[in-house]
């Protein structure tokens, strides 16, 4: 567990700053980064050195939001908007995970792909099914990736084939699931109400109790699509905004009884009102920005530049399979691209995301959800990916900063990922 | 030159229709497609059969617009809009091609990448330099890809380091270039005024004469960016629209003296007026839709669905390096994605592009520029690419139609391209 990687090193230290170090050393001891060095300090001279020559070494990428069961139809069925897409595609596919046999096979495909991507950590939705969710977690545990996984709660407004019988059943299943997964080391449970329209008041109250009892983190969806937001307004007419409904049930980063914060991720936040943004900030909720999903489901464009300026916690999510690719390289590129259209079509005064900012979001921005993760600063957990961009006949006589930008814009991840480390452990790619 | 490919076959026959044939045969004789067959007809039984098992076989992809010299900085420097990007980035890079030595090396990288992409035919801008342009064409000729390449004409409003001395010099160089490249078989010259602001009236008149004398096709840029359009209005205040300026110099698909049409490509057409659209249609000009470029340079979104409905000739262009990737898979995906934002932000009554339409644009739509190209219908020239989507742990028990959609949405081209044929000749990938 003591080793040194040598190569061209790139990492973000803050939202507008990427550090690049040519032919340098990054040191790992017991899963913790000891820093980046031009000359290797004497105390690390006996560590094993892995020399990646001219390759690019960077922190692992963090995927704050994705649906594992939807990987089975990734890259297909992209012609609908959110509610219609859920009812016609996502829910039907997810109902198949009632079969543990189906789940086992499908989750093998998913886990294989995630393991061989540039992602080292992820926050994942399973389905509402207990056994399948445990199966997913047990496969992920073996992959050595670090993840939060949620058995989904949904007891209304979906389809008969996928909704849970009632709130009691949903809560009972959740407690059973929690009991079965508490021994995993890399794979932790996260409370996962699907979204407000899927949850009865009884279910939300039950989840409130579970959150409080187990002090669990929470993940869900927020203000993704205008039709969805109007629906929430109809369901909870007295709530002043969508996020307030979660907050009323202590599912929005803050337990009002215990006066205690807990970690929460809300995916999308495309159309959040000023009040909702204030509460996201106050409760330190993480916004999972999912640009590929937002463009594919035509949800709109989230004001990420504004969220960054306001100091919100923001990371990126692939949102597979509304997002069309597990690749965080694709998500980074798309985050920059859609931010340009934000400027073009929504507010000409808002600058687009810089490459530095998007790289930060995909590493340190999302990494904060996992505590000290997402950079090569001393004391951070050691996640790294190594990219060989030599193929394709590209000219490598350009700066390291440009080479990583190009690797991302060209989607070189599957093509060029040669090694990967999570919390100091090497992952066996394509085994 | 007589052979049969066996595998899962996909091709567009019209703009809304993709044909898929599982485990079938596509026959090539002397560079011409003889059709697709479930059972191989007796007359082809002696042809050599190459069995690609469960792989996907489809027509080669057509890139109607890209800048070869800009490949050297692909995937970097994406933070400006058109005019600023030209002045600060593109023109400076292109000025380096004054050196034949530099051009040779850079064009080797470019040609290597294009050869190993899913593109079989392309329409390419070189730079204004004669020797470098000949070098590019000579390299492309050896690659066996089929291309049109233009030495660029530009005698004003750029930078001193890149503009040609004057119209006379530009015309003289163009005539010299044409003389030197008339023996190539796969690589044909195309007249290439950069765009209206780059060309003096004398130059446009000179190009008009050359077009008429040699009956050359033409490529240029049109109505890409609002600032550019206003600039053209200032330069030619009496022209009722941008395209009319080209047309006044017989560079817009129609020679008014000879009453004769010729092939023309105009890249972008993002902000074309109704009159401009009418003339594009009347003169059968090809619109090269470049969605990755349009999002990266924040130019807007072209109304491609409308152009298709009106019956314009439309294909896709990667527009490297404002487009961030040579991959036509990336361009297809992005065409669908930006068409959704067209609906969201510009006109809610216009449906987004379907996958079928985007696939058509990238094969048969652009293929028409090369005559009978872009499909496996009998009598068409035989271009094909073979994709092995077995990697990545994906479930292949889905329809062929979904597998090709997924391969495109996942950008599997570099990762999964295993063979490529152009006009019946096999390309040696990665040699």
PDB file of C-alpha atoms in Angstrom, chain A residues 62-210:
ATOM      1  CA  UNK A  62     -16.794  11.166  -9.204  1.00  0.00           C
ATOM      2  CA  UNK A  63     -20.256  10.360 -10.540  1.00  0.00           C
ATOM      3  CA  UNK A  64     -22.818  11.840  -8.148  1.00  0.00           C
ATOM      4  CA  UNK A  65     -25.903  10.473  -9.855  1.00  0.00           C
ATOM      5  CA  UNK A  66     -26.761   7.430 -11.925  1.00  0.00           C
ATOM      6  CA  UNK A  67     -29.292   4.599 -12.194  1.00  0.00           C
ATOM      7  CA  UNK A  68     -27.614   1.188 -12.372  1.00  0.00           C
ATOM      8  CA  UNK A  69     -30.679  -0.758 -13.626  1.00  0.00           C
ATOM      9  CA  UNK A  70     -31.050   1.614 -16.579  1.00  0.00           C
ATOM     10  CA  UNK A  71     -27.613   0.691 -17.905  1.00  0.00           C
ATOM     11  CA  UNK A  72     -29.279  -2.224 -19.689  1.00  0.00           C
ATOM     12  CA  UNK A  73     -30.815   0.193 -22.194  1.00  0.00           C
ATOM     13  CA  UNK A  74     -28.069   2.807 -22.281  1.00  0.00           C
ATOM     14  CA  UNK A  75     -27.742   4.797 -25.484  1.00  0.00           C
ATOM     15  CA  UNK A  76     -31.213   3.913 -26.732  1.00  0.00           C
ATOM     16  CA  UNK A  77     -34.772   5.232 -26.394  1.00  0.00           C
ATOM     17  CA  UNK A  78     -33.903   8.890 -26.160  1.00  0.00           C
ATOM     18  CA  UNK A  79     -36.930  10.469 -27.766  1.00  0.00           C
ATOM     19  CA  UNK A  80     -39.130  11.387 -24.795  1.00  0.00           C
ATOM     20  CA  UNK A  81     -39.174  13.955 -22.003  1.00  0.00           C
ATOM     21  CA  UNK A  82     -39.016  13.081 -18.314  1.00  0.00           C
ATOM     22  CA  UNK A  83     -42.484  11.932 -17.246  1.00  0.00           C
ATOM     23  CA  UNK A  84     -43.256  10.104 -20.496  1.00  0.00           C
ATOM     24  CA  UNK A  85     -39.769   8.568 -20.462  1.00  0.00           C
ATOM     25  CA  UNK A  86     -40.258   7.282 -16.918  1.00  0.00           C
ATOM     26  CA  UNK A  87     -43.655   5.771 -17.662  1.00  0.00           C
ATOM     27  CA  UNK A  88     -42.831   4.281 -21.032  1.00  0.00           C
ATOM     28  CA  UNK A  89     -39.230   3.249 -20.616  1.00  0.00           C
ATOM     29  CA  UNK A  90     -37.483   3.519 -17.261  1.00  0.00           C
ATOM     30  CA  UNK A  91     -40.208   2.046 -15.035  1.00  0.00           C
ATOM     31  CA  UNK A  92     -40.811  -0.871 -17.374  1.00  0.00           C
ATOM     32  CA  UNK A  93     -37.140  -1.741 -17.491  1.00  0.00           C
ATOM     33  CA  UNK A  94     -36.785  -1.383 -13.737  1.00  0.00           C
ATOM     34  CA  UNK A  95     -39.701  -3.748 -13.146  1.00  0.00           C
ATOM     35  CA  UNK A  96     -37.538  -6.553 -14.590  1.00  0.00           C
ATOM     36  CA  UNK A  97     -35.303  -6.379 -11.522  1.00  0.00           C
ATOM     37  CA  UNK A  98     -38.001  -8.162  -9.606  1.00  0.00           C
ATOM     38  CA  UNK A  99     -36.155 -11.194 -10.986  1.00  0.00           C
ATOM     39  CA  UNK A 100     -32.905 -11.672  -9.116  1.00  0.00           C
ATOM     40  CA  UNK A 101     -31.628 -13.745 -12.007  1.00  0.00           C
ATOM     41  CA  UNK A 102     -32.186 -10.877 -14.440  1.00  0.00           C
ATOM     42  CA  UNK A 103     -30.664  -8.420 -11.990  1.00  0.00           C
ATOM     43  CA  UNK A 104     -27.573 -10.527 -11.493  1.00  0.00           C
ATOM     44  CA  UNK A 105     -26.789 -10.587 -15.199  1.00  0.00           C
ATOM     45  CA  UNK A 106     -27.654  -6.973 -15.876  1.00  0.00           C
ATOM     46  CA  UNK A 107     -25.701  -5.712 -12.878  1.00  0.00           C
ATOM     47  CA  UNK A 108     -22.689  -7.736 -13.987  1.00  0.00           C
ATOM     48  CA  UNK A 109     -22.704  -5.765 -17.229  1.00  0.00           C
ATOM     49  CA  UNK A 110     -23.113  -2.507 -15.369  1.00  0.00           C
ATOM     50  CA  UNK A 111     -20.412  -3.214 -12.787  1.00  0.00           C
ATOM     51  CA  UNK A 112     -17.990  -4.340 -15.470  1.00  0.00           C
ATOM     52  CA  UNK A 113     -18.506  -1.082 -17.348  1.00  0.00           C
ATOM     53  CA  UNK A 114     -18.254   1.161 -14.310  1.00  0.00           C
ATOM     54  CA  UNK A 115     -15.104  -0.630 -13.185  1.00  0.00           C
ATOM     55  CA  UNK A 116     -13.507  -0.009 -16.592  1.00  0.00           C
ATOM     56  CA  UNK A 117     -14.519   3.640 -16.761  1.00  0.00           C
ATOM     57  CA  UNK A 118     -12.633   6.625 -15.327  1.00  0.00           C
ATOM     58  CA  UNK A 119     -15.103   6.743 -12.424  1.00  0.00           C
ATOM     59  CA  UNK A 120     -13.717   5.738  -9.029  1.00  0.00           C
ATOM     60  CA  UNK A 121     -16.700   6.700  -6.845  1.00  0.00           C
ATOM     61  CA  UNK A 122     -20.394   6.994  -7.506  1.00  0.00           C
ATOM     62  CA  UNK A 123     -23.804   7.560  -5.933  1.00  0.00           C
ATOM     63  CA  UNK A 124     -26.186   5.077  -7.450  1.00  0.00           C
ATOM     64  CA  UNK A 125     -29.914   4.381  -7.619  1.00  0.00           C
ATOM     65  CA  UNK A 126     -30.812   0.673  -7.692  1.00  0.00           C
ATOM     66  CA  UNK A 127     -34.509  -0.257  -8.027  1.00  0.00           C
ATOM     67  CA  UNK A 128     -37.154  -0.673  -5.350  1.00  0.00           C
ATOM     68  CA  UNK A 129     -36.394  -4.424  -5.122  1.00  0.00           C
ATOM     69  CA  UNK A 130     -34.559  -5.585  -2.000  1.00  0.00           C
ATOM     70  CA  UNK A 131     -32.775  -8.682  -3.297  1.00  0.00           C
ATOM     71  CA  UNK A 132     -31.655  -7.087  -6.547  1.00  0.00           C
ATOM     72  CA  UNK A 133     -30.365  -4.047  -4.684  1.00  0.00           C
ATOM     73  CA  UNK A 134     -28.326  -6.271  -2.384  1.00  0.00           C
ATOM     74  CA  UNK A 135     -27.002  -8.137  -5.428  1.00  0.00           C
ATOM     75  CA  UNK A 136     -25.863  -4.855  -7.006  1.00  0.00           C
ATOM     76  CA  UNK A 137     -24.139  -3.795  -3.813  1.00  0.00           C
ATOM     77  CA  UNK A 138     -22.423  -7.111  -3.427  1.00  0.00           C
ATOM     78  CA  UNK A 139     -21.066  -6.909  -6.994  1.00  0.00           C
ATOM     79  CA  UNK A 140     -19.909  -3.328  -6.500  1.00  0.00           C
ATOM     80  CA  UNK A 141     -18.244  -4.294  -3.225  1.00  0.00           C
ATOM     81  CA  UNK A 142     -16.100  -6.792  -5.131  1.00  0.00           C
ATOM     82  CA  UNK A 143     -15.210  -4.223  -7.791  1.00  0.00           C
ATOM     83  CA  UNK A 144     -13.389  -2.159  -5.119  1.00  0.00           C
ATOM     84  CA  UNK A 145     -15.029   1.015  -6.420  1.00  0.00           C
ATOM     85  CA  UNK A 146     -16.426   3.186  -3.635  1.00  0.00           C
ATOM     86  CA  UNK A 147     -20.133   3.798  -3.903  1.00  0.00           C
ATOM     87  CA  UNK A 148     -23.307   4.768  -2.181  1.00  0.00           C
ATOM     88  CA  UNK A 149     -26.244   2.707  -3.392  1.00  0.00           C
ATOM     89  CA  UNK A 150     -29.921   3.224  -2.698  1.00  0.00           C
ATOM     90  CA  UNK A 151     -32.773   0.781  -2.800  1.00  0.00           C
ATOM     91  CA  UNK A 152     -35.405   3.049  -4.302  1.00  0.00           C
ATOM     92  CA  UNK A 153     -38.611   4.035  -2.461  1.00  0.00           C
ATOM     93  CA  UNK A 154     -41.688   4.587  -4.615  1.00  0.00           C
ATOM     94  CA  UNK A 155     -45.227   3.676  -3.602  1.00  0.00           C
ATOM     95  CA  UNK A 156     -47.419   5.716  -5.931  1.00  0.00           C
ATOM     96  CA  UNK A 157     -47.963   7.369  -9.321  1.00  0.00           C
ATOM     97  CA  UNK A 158     -45.707   4.997 -11.237  1.00  0.00           C
ATOM     98  CA  UNK A 159     -46.925   1.842 -12.917  1.00  0.00           C
ATOM     99  CA  UNK A 160     -48.489  -1.107 -11.181  1.00  0.00           C
ATOM    100  CA  UNK A 161     -45.561  -3.277 -12.215  1.00  0.00           C
ATOM    101  CA  UNK A 162     -43.031  -1.121 -10.403  1.00  0.00           C
ATOM    102  CA  UNK A 163     -44.719   0.723  -7.518  1.00  0.00           C
ATOM    103  CA  UNK A 164     -44.391  -0.743  -4.038  1.00  0.00           C
ATOM    104  CA  UNK A 165     -47.631  -1.993  -2.520  1.00  0.00           C
ATOM    105  CA  UNK A 166     -47.848   0.771   0.043  1.00  0.00           C
ATOM    106  CA  UNK A 167     -45.773   2.853   2.434  1.00  0.00           C
ATOM    107  CA  UNK A 168     -45.582   0.107   5.042  1.00  0.00           C
ATOM    108  CA  UNK A 169     -44.222  -2.401   2.566  1.00  0.00           C
ATOM    109  CA  UNK A 170     -41.694   0.129   1.297  1.00  0.00           C
ATOM    110  CA  UNK A 171     -40.465   0.922   4.806  1.00  0.00           C
ATOM    111  CA  UNK A 172     -40.347  -2.719   5.807  1.00  0.00           C
ATOM    112  CA  UNK A 173     -38.313  -3.537   2.699  1.00  0.00           C
ATOM    113  CA  UNK A 174     -35.978  -0.646   3.384  1.00  0.00           C
ATOM    114  CA  UNK A 175     -35.275  -1.841   6.905  1.00  0.00           C
ATOM    115  CA  UNK A 176     -34.644  -5.371   5.646  1.00  0.00           C
ATOM    116  CA  UNK A 177     -32.283  -4.040   2.973  1.00  0.00           C
ATOM    117  CA  UNK A 178     -30.360  -1.918   5.495  1.00  0.00           C
ATOM    118  CA  UNK A 179     -29.869  -4.924   7.722  1.00  0.00           C
ATOM    119  CA  UNK A 180     -28.449  -7.009   4.893  1.00  0.00           C
ATOM    120  CA  UNK A 181     -25.916  -4.491   3.600  1.00  0.00           C
ATOM    121  CA  UNK A 182     -24.294  -3.184   6.741  1.00  0.00           C
ATOM    122  CA  UNK A 183     -21.163  -5.284   6.430  1.00  0.00           C
ATOM    123  CA  UNK A 184     -19.930  -3.893   3.117  1.00  0.00           C
ATOM    124  CA  UNK A 185     -16.783  -1.820   3.265  1.00  0.00           C
ATOM    125  CA  UNK A 186     -16.780   0.004  -0.064  1.00  0.00           C
ATOM    126  CA  UNK A 187     -20.508   0.069  -0.703  1.00  0.00           C
ATOM    127  CA  UNK A 188     -22.695   2.076   1.640  1.00  0.00           C
ATOM    128  CA  UNK A 189     -26.468   2.491   1.737  1.00  0.00           C
ATOM    129  CA  UNK A 190     -28.094   5.815   0.953  1.00  0.00           C
ATOM    130  CA  UNK A 191     -31.773   6.602   1.467  1.00  0.00           C
ATOM    131  CA  UNK A 192     -33.397   7.008  -1.943  1.00  0.00           C
ATOM    132  CA  UNK A 193     -36.954   8.313  -2.314  1.00  0.00           C
ATOM    133  CA  UNK A 194     -37.317   8.304  -6.099  1.00  0.00           C
ATOM    134  CA  UNK A 195     -38.794  11.778  -6.314  1.00  0.00           C
ATOM    135  CA  UNK A 196     -41.673  13.528  -4.605  1.00  0.00           C
ATOM    136  CA  UNK A 197     -44.463  12.360  -6.974  1.00  0.00           C
ATOM    137  CA  UNK A 198     -43.454   8.727  -6.308  1.00  0.00           C
ATOM    138  CA  UNK A 199     -43.794   8.981  -2.532  1.00  0.00           C
ATOM    139  CA  UNK A 200     -46.952   9.096  -0.410  1.00  0.00           C
ATOM    140  CA  UNK A 201     -46.988  11.210   2.739  1.00  0.00           C
ATOM    141  CA  UNK A 202     -46.868   8.025   4.792  1.00  0.00           C
ATOM    142  CA  UNK A 203     -43.787   6.879   2.948  1.00  0.00           C
ATOM    143  CA  UNK A 204     -42.068  10.247   3.373  1.00  0.00           C
ATOM    144  CA  UNK A 205     -42.824  10.115   7.103  1.00  0.00           C
ATOM    145  CA  UNK A 206     -41.417   6.597   7.293  1.00  0.00           C
ATOM    146  CA  UNK A 207     -38.233   7.652   5.504  1.00  0.00           C
ATOM    147  CA  UNK A 208     -37.932  10.603   7.867  1.00  0.00           C
ATOM    148  CA  UNK A 209     -37.866   8.179  10.780  1.00  0.00           C
ATOM    149  CA  UNK A 210     -35.339   5.890   9.135  1.00  0.00           C
TER     150      UNK A 210
END
